[in-house]
mmCIF file of C-alpha atoms and ligand atoms in Angstrom:
data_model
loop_
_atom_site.group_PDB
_atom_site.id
_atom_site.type_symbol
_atom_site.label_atom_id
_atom_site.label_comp_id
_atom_site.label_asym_id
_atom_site.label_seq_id
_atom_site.Cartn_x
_atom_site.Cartn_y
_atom_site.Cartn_z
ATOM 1 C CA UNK A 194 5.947 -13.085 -9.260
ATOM 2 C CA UNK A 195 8.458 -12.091 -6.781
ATOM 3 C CA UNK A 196 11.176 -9.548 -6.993
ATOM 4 C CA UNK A 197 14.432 -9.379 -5.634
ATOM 5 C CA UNK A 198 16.120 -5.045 -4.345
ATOM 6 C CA UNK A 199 19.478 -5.763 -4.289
ATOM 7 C CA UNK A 200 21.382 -3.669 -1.948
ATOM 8 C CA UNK A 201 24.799 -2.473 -1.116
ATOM 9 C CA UNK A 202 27.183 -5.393 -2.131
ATOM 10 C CA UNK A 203 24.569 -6.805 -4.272
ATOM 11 C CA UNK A 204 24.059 -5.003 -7.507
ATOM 12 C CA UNK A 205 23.510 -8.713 -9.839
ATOM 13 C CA UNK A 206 22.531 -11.823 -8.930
ATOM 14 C CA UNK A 207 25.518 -14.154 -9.688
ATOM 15 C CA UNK A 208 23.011 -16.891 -10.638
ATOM 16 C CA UNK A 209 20.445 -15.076 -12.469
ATOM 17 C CA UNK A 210 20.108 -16.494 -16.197
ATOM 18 C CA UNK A 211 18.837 -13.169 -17.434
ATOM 19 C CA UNK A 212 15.974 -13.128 -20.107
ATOM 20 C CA UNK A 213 15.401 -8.981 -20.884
ATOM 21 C CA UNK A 214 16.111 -5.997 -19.150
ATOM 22 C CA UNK A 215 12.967 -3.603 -18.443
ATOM 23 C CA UNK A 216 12.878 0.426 -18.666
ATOM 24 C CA UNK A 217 9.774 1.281 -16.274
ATOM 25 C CA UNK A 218 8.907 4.992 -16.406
ATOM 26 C CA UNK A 219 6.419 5.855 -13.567
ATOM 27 C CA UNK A 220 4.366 9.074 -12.420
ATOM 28 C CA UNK A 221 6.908 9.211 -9.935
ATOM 29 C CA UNK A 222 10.092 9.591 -12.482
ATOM 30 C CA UNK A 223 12.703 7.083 -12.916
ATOM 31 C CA UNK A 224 13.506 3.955 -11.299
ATOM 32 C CA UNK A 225 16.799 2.854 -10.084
ATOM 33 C CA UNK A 226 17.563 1.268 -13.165
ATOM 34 C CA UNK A 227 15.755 -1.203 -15.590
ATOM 35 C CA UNK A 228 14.158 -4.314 -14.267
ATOM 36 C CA UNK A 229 16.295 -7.155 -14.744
ATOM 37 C CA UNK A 230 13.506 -10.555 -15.842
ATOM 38 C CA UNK A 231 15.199 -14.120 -15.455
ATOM 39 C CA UNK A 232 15.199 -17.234 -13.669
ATOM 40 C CA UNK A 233 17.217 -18.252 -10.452
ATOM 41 C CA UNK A 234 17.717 -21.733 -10.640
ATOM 42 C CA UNK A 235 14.354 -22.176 -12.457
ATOM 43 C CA UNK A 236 12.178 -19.983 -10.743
ATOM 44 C CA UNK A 237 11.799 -16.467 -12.663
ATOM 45 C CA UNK A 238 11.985 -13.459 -10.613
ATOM 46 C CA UNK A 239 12.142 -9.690 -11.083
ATOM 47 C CA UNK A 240 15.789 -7.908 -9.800
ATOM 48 C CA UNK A 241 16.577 -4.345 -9.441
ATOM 49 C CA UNK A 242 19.653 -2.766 -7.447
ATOM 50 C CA UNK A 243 18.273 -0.377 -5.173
ATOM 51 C CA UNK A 244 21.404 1.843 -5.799
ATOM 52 C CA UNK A 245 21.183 1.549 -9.718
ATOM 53 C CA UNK A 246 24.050 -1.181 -11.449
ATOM 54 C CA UNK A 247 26.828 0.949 -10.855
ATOM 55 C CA UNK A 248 26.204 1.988 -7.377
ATOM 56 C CA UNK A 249 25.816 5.021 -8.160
ATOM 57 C CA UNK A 250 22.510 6.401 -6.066
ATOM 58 C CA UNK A 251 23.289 7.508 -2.376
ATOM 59 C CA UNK A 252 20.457 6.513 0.018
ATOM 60 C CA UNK A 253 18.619 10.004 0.496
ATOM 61 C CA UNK A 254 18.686 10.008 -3.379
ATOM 62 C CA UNK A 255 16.485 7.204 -3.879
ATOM 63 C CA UNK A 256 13.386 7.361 -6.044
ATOM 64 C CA UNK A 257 11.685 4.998 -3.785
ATOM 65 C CA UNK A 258 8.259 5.646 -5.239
ATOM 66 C CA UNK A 259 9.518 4.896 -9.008
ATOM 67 C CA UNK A 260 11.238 1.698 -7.233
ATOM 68 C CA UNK A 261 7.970 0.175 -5.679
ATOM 69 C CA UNK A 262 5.497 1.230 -8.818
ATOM 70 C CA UNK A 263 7.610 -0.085 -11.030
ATOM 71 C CA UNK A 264 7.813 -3.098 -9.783
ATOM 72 C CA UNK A 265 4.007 -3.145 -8.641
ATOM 73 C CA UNK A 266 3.563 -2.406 -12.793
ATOM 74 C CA UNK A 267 5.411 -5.455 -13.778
ATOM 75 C CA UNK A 268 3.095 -7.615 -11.642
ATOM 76 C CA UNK A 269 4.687 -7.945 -9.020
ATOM 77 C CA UNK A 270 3.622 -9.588 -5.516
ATOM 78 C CA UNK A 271 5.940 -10.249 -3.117
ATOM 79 C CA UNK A 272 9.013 -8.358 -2.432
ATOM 80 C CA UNK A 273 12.386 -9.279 -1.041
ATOM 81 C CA UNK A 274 14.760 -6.410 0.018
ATOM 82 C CA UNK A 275 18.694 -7.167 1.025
ATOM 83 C CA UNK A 276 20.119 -4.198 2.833
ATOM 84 C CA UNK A 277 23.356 -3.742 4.517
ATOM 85 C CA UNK A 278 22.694 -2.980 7.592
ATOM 86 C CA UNK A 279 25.258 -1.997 11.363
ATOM 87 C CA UNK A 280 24.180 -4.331 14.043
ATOM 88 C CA UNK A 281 23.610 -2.248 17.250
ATOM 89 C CA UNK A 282 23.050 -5.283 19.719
ATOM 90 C CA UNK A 283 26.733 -6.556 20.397
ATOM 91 C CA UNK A 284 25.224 -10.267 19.429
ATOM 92 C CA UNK A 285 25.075 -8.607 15.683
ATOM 93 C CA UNK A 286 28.539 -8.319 14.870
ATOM 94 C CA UNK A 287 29.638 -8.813 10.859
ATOM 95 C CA UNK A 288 28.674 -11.389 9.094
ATOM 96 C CA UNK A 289 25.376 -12.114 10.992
ATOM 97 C CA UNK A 290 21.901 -12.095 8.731
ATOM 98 C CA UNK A 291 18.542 -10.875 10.213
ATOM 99 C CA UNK A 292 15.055 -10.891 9.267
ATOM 100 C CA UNK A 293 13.627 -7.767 11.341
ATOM 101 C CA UNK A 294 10.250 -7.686 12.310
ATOM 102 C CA UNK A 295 10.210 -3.891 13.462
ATOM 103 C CA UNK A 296 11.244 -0.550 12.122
ATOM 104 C CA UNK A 297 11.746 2.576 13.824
ATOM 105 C CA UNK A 298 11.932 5.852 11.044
ATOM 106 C CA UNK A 299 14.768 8.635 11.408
ATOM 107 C CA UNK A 300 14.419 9.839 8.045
ATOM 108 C CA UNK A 301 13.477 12.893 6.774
ATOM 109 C CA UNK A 302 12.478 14.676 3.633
ATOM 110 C CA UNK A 303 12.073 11.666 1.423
ATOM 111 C CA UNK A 304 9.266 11.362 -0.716
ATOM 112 C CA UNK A 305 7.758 8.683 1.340
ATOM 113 C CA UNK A 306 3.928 8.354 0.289
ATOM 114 C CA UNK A 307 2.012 7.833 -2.393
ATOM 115 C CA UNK A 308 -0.955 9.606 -0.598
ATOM 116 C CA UNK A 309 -0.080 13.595 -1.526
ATOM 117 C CA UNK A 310 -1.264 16.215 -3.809
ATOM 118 C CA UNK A 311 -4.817 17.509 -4.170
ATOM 119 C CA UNK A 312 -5.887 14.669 -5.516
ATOM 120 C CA UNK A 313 -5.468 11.718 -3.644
ATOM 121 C CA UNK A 314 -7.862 10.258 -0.950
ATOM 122 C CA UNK A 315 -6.335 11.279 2.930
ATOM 123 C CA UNK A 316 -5.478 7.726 3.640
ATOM 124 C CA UNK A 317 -3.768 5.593 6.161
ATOM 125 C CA UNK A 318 -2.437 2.707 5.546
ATOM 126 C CA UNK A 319 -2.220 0.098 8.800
ATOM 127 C CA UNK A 320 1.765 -0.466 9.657
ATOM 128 C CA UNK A 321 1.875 -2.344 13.178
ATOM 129 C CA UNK A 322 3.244 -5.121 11.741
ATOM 130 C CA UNK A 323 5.550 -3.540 8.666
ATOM 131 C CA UNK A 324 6.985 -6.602 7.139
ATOM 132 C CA UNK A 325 4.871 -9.884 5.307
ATOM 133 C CA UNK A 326 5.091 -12.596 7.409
ATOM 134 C CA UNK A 327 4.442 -14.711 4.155
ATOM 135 C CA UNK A 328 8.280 -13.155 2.607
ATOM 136 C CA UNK A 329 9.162 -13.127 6.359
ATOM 137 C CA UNK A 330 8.776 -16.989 6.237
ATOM 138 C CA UNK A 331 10.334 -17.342 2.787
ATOM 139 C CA UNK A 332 13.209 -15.982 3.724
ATOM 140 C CA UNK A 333 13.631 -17.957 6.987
ATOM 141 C CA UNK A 334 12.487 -21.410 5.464
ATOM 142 C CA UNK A 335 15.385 -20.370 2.577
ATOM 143 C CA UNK A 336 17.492 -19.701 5.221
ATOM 144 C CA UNK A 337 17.063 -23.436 6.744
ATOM 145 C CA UNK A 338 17.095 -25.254 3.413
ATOM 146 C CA UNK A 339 20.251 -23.383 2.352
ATOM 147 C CA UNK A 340 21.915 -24.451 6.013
ATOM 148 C CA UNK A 341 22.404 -20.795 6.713
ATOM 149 C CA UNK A 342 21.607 -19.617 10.362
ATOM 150 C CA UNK A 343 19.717 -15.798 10.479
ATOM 151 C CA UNK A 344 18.222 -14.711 12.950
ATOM 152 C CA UNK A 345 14.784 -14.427 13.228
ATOM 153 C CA UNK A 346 13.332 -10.657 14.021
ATOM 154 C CA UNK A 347 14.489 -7.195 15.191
ATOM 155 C CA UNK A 348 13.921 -3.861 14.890
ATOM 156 C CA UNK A 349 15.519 -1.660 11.733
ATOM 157 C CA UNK A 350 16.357 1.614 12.125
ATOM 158 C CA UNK A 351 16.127 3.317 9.656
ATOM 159 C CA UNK A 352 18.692 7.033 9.814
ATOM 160 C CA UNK A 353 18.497 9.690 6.822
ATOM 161 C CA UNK A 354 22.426 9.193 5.495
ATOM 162 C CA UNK A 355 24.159 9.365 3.980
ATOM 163 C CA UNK A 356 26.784 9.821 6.718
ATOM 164 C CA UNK A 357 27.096 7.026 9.456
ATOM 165 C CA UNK A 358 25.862 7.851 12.891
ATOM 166 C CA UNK A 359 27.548 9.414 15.866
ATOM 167 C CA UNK A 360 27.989 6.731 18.910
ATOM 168 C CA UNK A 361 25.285 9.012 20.916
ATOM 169 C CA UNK A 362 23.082 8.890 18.006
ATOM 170 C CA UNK A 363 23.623 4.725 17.917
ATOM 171 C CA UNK A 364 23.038 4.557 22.169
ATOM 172 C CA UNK A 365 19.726 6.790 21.239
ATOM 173 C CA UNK A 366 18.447 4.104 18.426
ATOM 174 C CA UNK A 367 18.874 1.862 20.769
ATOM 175 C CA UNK A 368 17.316 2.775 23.956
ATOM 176 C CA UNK A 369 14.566 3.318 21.402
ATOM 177 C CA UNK A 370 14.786 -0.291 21.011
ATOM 178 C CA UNK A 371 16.376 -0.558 17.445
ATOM 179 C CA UNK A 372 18.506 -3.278 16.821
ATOM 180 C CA UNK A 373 20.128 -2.729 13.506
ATOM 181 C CA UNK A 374 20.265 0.228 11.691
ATOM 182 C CA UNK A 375 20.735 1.264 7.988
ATOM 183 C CA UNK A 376 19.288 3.853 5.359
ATOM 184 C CA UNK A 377 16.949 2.268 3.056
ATOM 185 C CA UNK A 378 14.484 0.529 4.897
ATOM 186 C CA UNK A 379 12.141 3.447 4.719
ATOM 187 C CA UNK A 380 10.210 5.116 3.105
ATOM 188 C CA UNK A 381 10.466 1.528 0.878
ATOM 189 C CA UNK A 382 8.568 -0.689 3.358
ATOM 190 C CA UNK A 383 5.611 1.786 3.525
ATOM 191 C CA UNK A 384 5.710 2.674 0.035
ATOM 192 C CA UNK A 385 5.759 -1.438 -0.446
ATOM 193 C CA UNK A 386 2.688 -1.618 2.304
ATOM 194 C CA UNK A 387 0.763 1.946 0.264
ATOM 195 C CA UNK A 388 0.363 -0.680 -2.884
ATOM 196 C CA UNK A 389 -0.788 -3.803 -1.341
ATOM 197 C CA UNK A 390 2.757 -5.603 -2.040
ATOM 198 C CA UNK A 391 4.195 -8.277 0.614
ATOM 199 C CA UNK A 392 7.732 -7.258 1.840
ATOM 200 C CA UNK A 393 10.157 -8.290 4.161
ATOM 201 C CA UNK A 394 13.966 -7.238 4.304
ATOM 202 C CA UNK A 395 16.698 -9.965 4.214
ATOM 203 C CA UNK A 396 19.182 -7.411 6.241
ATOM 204 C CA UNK A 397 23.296 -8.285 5.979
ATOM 205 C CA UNK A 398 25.645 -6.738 9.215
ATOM 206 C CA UNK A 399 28.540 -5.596 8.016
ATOM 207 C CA UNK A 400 29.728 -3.312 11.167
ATOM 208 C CA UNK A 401 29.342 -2.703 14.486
ATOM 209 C CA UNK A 402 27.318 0.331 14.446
ATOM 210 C CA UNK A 403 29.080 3.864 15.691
ATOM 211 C CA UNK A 404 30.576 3.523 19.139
ATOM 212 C CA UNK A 405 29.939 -0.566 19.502
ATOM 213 C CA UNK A 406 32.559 -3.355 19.103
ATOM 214 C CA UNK A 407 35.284 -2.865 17.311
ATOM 215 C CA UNK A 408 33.808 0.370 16.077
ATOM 216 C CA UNK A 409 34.250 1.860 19.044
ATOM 217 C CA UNK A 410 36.864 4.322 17.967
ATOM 218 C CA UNK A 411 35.548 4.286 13.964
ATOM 219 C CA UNK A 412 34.076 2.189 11.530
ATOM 220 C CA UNK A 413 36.657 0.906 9.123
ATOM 221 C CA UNK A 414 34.620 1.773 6.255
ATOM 222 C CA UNK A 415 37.346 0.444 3.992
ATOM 223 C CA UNK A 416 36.467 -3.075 5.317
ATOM 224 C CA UNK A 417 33.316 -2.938 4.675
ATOM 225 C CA UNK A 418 33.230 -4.250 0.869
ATOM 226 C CA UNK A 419 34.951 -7.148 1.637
ATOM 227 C CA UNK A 420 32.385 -8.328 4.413
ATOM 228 C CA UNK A 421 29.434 -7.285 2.236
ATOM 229 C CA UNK A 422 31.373 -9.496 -0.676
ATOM 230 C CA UNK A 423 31.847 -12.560 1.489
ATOM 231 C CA UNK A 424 28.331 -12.262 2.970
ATOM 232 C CA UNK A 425 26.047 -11.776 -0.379
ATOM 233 C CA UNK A 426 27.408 -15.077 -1.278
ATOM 234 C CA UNK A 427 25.620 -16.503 1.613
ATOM 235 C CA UNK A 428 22.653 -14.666 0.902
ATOM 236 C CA UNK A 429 22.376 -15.547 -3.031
ATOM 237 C CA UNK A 430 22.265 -19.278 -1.406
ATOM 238 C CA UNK A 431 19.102 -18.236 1.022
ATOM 239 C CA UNK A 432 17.472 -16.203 -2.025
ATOM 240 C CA UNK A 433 17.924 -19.185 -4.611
ATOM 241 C CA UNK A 434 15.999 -21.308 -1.584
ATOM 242 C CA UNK A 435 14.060 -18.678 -0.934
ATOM 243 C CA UNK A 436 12.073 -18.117 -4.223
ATOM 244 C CA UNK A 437 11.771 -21.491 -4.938
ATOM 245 C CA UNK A 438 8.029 -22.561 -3.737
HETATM 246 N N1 HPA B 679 24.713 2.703 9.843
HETATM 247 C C1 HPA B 679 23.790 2.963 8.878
HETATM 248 N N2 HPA B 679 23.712 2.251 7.764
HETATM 249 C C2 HPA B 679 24.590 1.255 7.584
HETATM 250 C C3 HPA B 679 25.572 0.953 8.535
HETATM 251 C C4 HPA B 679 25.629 1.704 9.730
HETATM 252 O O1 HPA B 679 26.468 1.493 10.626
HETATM 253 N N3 HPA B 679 26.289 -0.104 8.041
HETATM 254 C C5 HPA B 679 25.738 -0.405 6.823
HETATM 255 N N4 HPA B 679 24.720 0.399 6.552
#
């Protein structure tokens, strides 16, 4: 089965005829919030906003581990994360959706393996390629069936939050070569990778990043709800695609 994180601007699925409501617990503590089982246009799926149902979680504060087992528990295969994301290249202004293919890490003290303690196995898991090219595709053939252009690849990068970057910090990221940057990409991806799941991020601009565009001066944080709002509409039409086989 495939499940859907919800992100930022995405805490339901409009669509989703919802048949129960799951409460996980996990080694790891507590999820984000139950499991939400149901059907999107026929197809069932798993959901679970990343940020809990009220939005109430900040990105650093993320059980990410209790996210991923949990939904490894419930039988899970394939993964599809949304995530608001600043576009860093000028060509990813608002509105635009991406399917990256790279992430660079910035974070720091999140829990971000499973691997730790006395004892588990020293283990390393291969990451060259971080996202499933099978969701990868699933998302992009969505994408085409729902008429919706996104553009295909990128690199994430992935900053600690919860504050938004400084422009110096944005013209680091991307000399380093990132072209997008939000704050829940990682550890999620790896943990996702750690348990043998197939992943791939569905990733929504919503801003300029710090110091580009018309964030130049600021980012007009109070505008961003309304440009997450108009663009999840888009993407609940590439997900209902998306999931079908
Ligand atoms: N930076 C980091 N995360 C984000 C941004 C941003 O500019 N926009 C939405 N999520």
């Amino acid at each position: 089965m495939i499940a859907i994180i919800g992100g930022s601007g995405l805490t339901k699925l409009a669509t989703l005829s919802i048949t129960r409501r799951e409460v996980l617990r996990t080694p790891y503590g507590e999820p984000s919030g139950a499991l939400t089982f149901g059907s999107l246009l026929g197809h069932d799926i798993v959901f679970l906003a990343r940020h809990g149902y009220g939005h109430t979680i900040p990105p650093h504060e993320i059980n990410y581990r209790a996210n991923m087992w949990a939904l490894k528990e419930a039988g899970i295969k394939r993964v599809i994360a949304v995530a608001s994301v600043g576009g860093i290249r000028d060509y990813f202004g608002p509105g635009t959706l991406v399917v990256p293919d790279q992430i660079i890490d910035y974070t720091y003290r999140r829990r971000h393996t499973y691997f730790e303690g006395p004892e588990a196995p020293v283990t390393h898991i291969d990451f060259t390629w971080p996202y499933a090219e099978s969701v990868r595709a699933m998302l992009l053939d969505g994408a085409k069936k729902a008429g919706e252009t996104v553009h295909d690849g990128g690199a994430y990068g992935c900053t600690q939050g919860p504050r938004l970057e400084t422009s110096a910090e944005i013209a680091r990221l991307e000399r380093d070569g990132c072209d997008l940057v939000g704050m829940t990409g990682m550890p999620e991806a790896a943990l996702a990778r750690e348990l043998g799941l197939e992943y791939a991020c569905l990733s929504v601009v919503v801003n300029h990043s710090a110091g580009k565009g018309d964030s130049a001066k600021a980012i007009a944080v109070e505008h961003l709800g309304e440009v997450m709002k108009q663009a999840m509409v888009r993407v609940q039409h590439i997900l209902e695609r998306a999931v079908a086989p």
